[in-house]
Short mmCIF file of C-alpha atoms in Angstrom, two decimals:
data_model
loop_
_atom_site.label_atom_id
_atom_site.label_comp_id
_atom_site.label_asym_id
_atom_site.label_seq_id
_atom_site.Cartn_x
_atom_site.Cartn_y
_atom_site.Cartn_z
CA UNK A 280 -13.07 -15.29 -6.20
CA UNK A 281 -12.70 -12.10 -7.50
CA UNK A 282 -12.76 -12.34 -11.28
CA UNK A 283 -10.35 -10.27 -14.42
CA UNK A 284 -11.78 -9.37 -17.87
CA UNK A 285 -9.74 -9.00 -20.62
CA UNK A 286 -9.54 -8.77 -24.54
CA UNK A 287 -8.62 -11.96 -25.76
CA UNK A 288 -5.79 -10.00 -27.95
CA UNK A 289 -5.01 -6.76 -29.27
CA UNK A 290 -2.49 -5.75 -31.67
CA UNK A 291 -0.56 -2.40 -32.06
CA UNK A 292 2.03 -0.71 -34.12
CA UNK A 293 5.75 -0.72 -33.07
CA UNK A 294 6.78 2.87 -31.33
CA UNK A 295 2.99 3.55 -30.83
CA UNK A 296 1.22 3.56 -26.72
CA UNK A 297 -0.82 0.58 -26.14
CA UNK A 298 -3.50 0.55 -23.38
CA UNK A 299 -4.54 -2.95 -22.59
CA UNK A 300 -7.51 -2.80 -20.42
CA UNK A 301 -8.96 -4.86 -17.61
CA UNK A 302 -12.63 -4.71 -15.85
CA UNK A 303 -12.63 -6.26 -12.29
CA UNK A 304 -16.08 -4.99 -11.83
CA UNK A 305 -16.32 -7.63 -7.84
CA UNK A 306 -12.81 -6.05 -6.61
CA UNK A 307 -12.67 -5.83 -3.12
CA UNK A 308 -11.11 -3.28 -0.70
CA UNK A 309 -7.55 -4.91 -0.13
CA UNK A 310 -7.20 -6.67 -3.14
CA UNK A 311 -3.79 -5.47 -5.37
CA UNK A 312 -4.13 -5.09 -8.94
CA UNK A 313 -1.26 -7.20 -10.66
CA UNK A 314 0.00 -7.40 -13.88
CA UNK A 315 2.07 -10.00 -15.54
CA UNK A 316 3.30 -10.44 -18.75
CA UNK A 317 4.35 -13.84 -20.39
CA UNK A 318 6.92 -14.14 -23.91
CA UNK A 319 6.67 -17.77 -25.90
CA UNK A 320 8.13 -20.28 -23.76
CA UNK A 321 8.79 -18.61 -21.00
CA UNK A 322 8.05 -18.15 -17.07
CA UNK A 323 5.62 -14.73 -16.75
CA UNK A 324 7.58 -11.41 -15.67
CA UNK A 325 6.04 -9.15 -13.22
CA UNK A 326 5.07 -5.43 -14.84
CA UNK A 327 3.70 -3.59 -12.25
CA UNK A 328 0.70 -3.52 -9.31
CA UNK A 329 -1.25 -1.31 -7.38
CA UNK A 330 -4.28 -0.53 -5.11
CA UNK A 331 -5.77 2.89 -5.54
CA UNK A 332 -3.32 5.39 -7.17
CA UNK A 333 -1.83 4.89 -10.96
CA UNK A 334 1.72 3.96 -10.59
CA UNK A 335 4.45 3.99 -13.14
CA UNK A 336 7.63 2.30 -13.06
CA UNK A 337 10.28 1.43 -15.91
CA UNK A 338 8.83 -0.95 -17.91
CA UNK A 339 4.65 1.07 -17.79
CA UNK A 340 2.30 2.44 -16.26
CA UNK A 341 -0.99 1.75 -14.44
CA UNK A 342 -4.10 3.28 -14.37
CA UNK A 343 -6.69 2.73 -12.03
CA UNK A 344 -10.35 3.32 -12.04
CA UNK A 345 -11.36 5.62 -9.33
CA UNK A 346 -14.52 3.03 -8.18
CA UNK A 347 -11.06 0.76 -8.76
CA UNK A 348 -13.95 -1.74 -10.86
CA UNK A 349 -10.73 -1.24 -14.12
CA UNK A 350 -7.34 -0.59 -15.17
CA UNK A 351 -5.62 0.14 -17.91
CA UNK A 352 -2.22 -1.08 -18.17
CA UNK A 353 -0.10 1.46 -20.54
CA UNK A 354 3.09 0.74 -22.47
CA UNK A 355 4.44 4.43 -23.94
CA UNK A 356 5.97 2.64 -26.72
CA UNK A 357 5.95 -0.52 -27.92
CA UNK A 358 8.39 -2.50 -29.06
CA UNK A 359 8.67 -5.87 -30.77
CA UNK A 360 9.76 -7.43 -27.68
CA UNK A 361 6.43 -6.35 -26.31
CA UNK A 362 4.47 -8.88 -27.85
CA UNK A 363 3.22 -11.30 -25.24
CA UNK A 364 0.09 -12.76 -23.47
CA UNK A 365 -0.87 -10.07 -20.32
CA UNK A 366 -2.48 -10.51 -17.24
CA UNK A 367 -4.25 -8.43 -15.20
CA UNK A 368 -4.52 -10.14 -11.52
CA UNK A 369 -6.42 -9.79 -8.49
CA UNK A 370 -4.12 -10.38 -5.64
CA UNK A 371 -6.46 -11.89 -3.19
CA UNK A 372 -5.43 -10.72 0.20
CA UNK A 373 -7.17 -13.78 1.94
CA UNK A 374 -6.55 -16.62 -0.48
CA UNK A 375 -2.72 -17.56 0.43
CA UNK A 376 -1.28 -15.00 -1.39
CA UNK A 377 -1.27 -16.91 -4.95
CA UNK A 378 -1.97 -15.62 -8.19
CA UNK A 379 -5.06 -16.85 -9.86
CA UNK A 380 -4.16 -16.62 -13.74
CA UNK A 381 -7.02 -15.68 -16.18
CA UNK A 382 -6.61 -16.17 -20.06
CA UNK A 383 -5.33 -12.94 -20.69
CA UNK A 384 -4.65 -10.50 -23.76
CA UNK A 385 -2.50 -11.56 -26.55
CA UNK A 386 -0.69 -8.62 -27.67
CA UNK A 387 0.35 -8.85 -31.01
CA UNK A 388 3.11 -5.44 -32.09
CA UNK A 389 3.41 -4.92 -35.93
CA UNK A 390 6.63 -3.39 -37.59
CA UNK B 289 15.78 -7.14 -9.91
CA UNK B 290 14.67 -10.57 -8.13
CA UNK B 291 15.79 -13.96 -10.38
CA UNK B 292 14.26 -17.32 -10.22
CA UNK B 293 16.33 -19.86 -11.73
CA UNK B 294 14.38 -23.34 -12.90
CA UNK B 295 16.70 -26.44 -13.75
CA UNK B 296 16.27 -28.03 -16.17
CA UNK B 297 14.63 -26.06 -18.57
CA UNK B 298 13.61 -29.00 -20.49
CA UNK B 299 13.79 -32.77 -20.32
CA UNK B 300 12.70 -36.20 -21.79
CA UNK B 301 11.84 -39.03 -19.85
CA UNK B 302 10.16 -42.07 -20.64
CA UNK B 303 6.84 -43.21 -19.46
CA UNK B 304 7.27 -44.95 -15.84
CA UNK B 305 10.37 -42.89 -14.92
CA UNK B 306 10.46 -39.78 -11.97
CA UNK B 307 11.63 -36.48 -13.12
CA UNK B 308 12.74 -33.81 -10.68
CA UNK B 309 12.71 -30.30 -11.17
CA UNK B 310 14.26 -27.21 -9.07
CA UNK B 311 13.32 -23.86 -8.58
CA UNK B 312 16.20 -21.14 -6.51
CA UNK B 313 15.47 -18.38 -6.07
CA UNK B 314 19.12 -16.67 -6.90
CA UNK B 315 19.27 -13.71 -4.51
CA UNK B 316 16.56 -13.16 -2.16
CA UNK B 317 14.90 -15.87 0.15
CA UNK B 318 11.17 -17.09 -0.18
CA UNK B 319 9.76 -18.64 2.30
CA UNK B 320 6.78 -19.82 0.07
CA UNK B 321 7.15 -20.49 -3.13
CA UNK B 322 4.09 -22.02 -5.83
CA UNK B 323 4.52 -24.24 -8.75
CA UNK B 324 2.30 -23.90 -11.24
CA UNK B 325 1.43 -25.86 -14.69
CA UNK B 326 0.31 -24.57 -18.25
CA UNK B 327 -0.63 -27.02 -21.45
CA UNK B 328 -0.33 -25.05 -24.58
CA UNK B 329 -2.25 -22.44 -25.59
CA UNK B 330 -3.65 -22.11 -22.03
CA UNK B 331 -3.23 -20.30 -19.07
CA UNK B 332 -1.41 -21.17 -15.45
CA UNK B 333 -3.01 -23.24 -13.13
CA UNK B 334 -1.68 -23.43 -9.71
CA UNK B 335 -0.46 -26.99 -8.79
CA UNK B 336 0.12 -26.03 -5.17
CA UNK B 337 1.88 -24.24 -2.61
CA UNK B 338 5.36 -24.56 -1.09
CA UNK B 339 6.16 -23.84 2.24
CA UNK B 340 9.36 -24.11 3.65
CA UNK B 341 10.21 -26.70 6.45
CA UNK B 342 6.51 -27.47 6.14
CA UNK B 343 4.38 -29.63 3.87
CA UNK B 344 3.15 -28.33 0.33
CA UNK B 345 -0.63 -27.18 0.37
CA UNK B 346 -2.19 -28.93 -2.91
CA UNK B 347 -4.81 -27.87 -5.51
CA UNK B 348 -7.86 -29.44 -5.82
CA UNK B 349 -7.33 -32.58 -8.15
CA UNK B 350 -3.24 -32.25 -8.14
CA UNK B 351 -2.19 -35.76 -6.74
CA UNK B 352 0.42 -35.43 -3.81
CA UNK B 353 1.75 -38.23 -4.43
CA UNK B 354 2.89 -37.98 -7.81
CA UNK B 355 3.65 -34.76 -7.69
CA UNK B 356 6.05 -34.19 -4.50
CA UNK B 357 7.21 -31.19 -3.65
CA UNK B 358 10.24 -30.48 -1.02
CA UNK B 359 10.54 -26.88 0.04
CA UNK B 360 14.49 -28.04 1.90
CA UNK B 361 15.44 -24.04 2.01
CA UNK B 362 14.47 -21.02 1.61
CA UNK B 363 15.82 -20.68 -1.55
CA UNK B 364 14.54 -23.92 -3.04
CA UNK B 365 12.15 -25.95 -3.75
CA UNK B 366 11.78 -29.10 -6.01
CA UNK B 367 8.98 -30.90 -7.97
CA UNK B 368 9.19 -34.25 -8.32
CA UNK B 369 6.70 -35.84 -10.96
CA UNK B 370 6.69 -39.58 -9.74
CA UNK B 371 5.73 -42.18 -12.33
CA UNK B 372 5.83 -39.75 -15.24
CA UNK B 373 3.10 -40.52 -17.99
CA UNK B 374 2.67 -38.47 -21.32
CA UNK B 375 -0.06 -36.49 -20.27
CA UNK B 376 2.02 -35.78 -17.80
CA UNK B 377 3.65 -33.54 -20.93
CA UNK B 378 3.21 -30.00 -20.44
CA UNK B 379 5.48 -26.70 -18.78
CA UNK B 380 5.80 -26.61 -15.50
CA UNK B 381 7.08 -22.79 -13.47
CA UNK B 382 7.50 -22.19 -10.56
CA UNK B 383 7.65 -18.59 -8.36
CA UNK B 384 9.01 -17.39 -5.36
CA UNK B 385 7.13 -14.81 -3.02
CA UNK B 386 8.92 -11.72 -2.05
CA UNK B 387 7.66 -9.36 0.40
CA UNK B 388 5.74 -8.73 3.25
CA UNK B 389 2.53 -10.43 2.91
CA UNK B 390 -0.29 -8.57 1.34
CA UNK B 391 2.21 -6.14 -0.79
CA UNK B 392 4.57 -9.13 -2.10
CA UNK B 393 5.30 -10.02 -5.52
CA UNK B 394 6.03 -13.17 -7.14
CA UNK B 395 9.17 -13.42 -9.52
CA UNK B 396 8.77 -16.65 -11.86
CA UNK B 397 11.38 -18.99 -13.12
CA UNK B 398 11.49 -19.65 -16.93
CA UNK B 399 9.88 -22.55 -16.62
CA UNK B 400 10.67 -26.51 -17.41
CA UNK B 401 9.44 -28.53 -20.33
CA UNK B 402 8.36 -31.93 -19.22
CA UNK B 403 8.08 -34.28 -22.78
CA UNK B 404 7.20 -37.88 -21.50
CA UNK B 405 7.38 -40.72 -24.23
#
């Protein structure tokens, strides 16, 4: 199985860009990088994915490594409602299509 | 954006008793969905896989016989934990898979929490 490595947490001021990163150093050619996020007591939300190119959408942004081997996922500005356990994903392209959850960063956001 | 609705979102049962959950996806259908399970201060782990109008593919070590799972449409599926026992105790989510396969995303429900006494 191809395998995520994160920070277990990180912390960052309110209003301030966080970059949470992710090595995926066995990433193979078709496999998506996903990213989840997960609030106290509460299902995870989807953030954002992608394969080769950084993407951006409303809620970040991702960058990808150009060997694609890390990411970085990027929140511009964060906010208190930002604080939550994130996971970076490998979305297996032959293994059903399910999401493999590793431990993940705990983002902490101070005032 | 996509909305998966869980019901309940908690419950209380006592030891010996079944306990069904649901999972809809509100306004897209999913032809697979996956429930998944998570014990505080730990991560997911995939219980199995829901298929609709087909059987549910299982983890290794999830019992599929306490824990049945009916995928009746494609916009639900339901967990049933048979014989509920406290360490039985823990959240259970579920998602539904939207999307072609290979670029599809799954959109989680807020999750149930299970207390058994």
């Amino acid at each position: 199985d191809a395998k995520t490595t994160q920070p277990n947490s990180m912390e960052s001021n309110e209003e301030e860009p966080v970059h949470l990163p992710c090595n995926h150093s066995t990433i193979s050619g078709t496999d998506y990088i996903h990213w989840y996020r997960q609030l106290p007591s509460q299902g995870p939300e989807y953030v954002i994915h992608g394969l080769t190119s950084n993407v951006n959408n409303r809620m970040a942004s991702l960058a990808i490594a150009e060997d694609r081997k890390s990411s970085t996922l990027i929140l511009h500005r964060a906010t208190l409602r930002d604080a939550a356990v994130y996971y970076c994903i490998l979305k297996e392209r032959n293994a059903g299509n399910m999401l493999t959850f590793g431990g993940g960063t705990r983002l902490m956001v101070k005032p | 954006g996509a909305v998966v609705s869980q019901h309940p979102s908690w419950v209380i049962c006592k030891s010996g008793t079944s306990v069904k959950i649901e999972c809809r996806s509100l306004d897209f259908q999913a032809t697979t969905m996956f429930w998944y399970r998570q014990f505080p201060k730990q991560s997911l782990m995939l219980m199995a896989t829901s298929n609709e109008g087909s059987k549910a593919t299982y983890e290794q070590g999830v019992e599929k016989d306490k824990f049945l799972i009916n995928h009746a449409s494609l916009t639900l599926s339901t967990l049933t934990v048979t014989s509920a026992h406290p360490e039985d105790s823990s959240f259970y989510i579920c998602s539904a898979r939207r999307g072609a396969a290979g670029t599809d995303t799954q959109y989680f429900g807020p999750g149930t929490r299970l207390t058994v006494l």
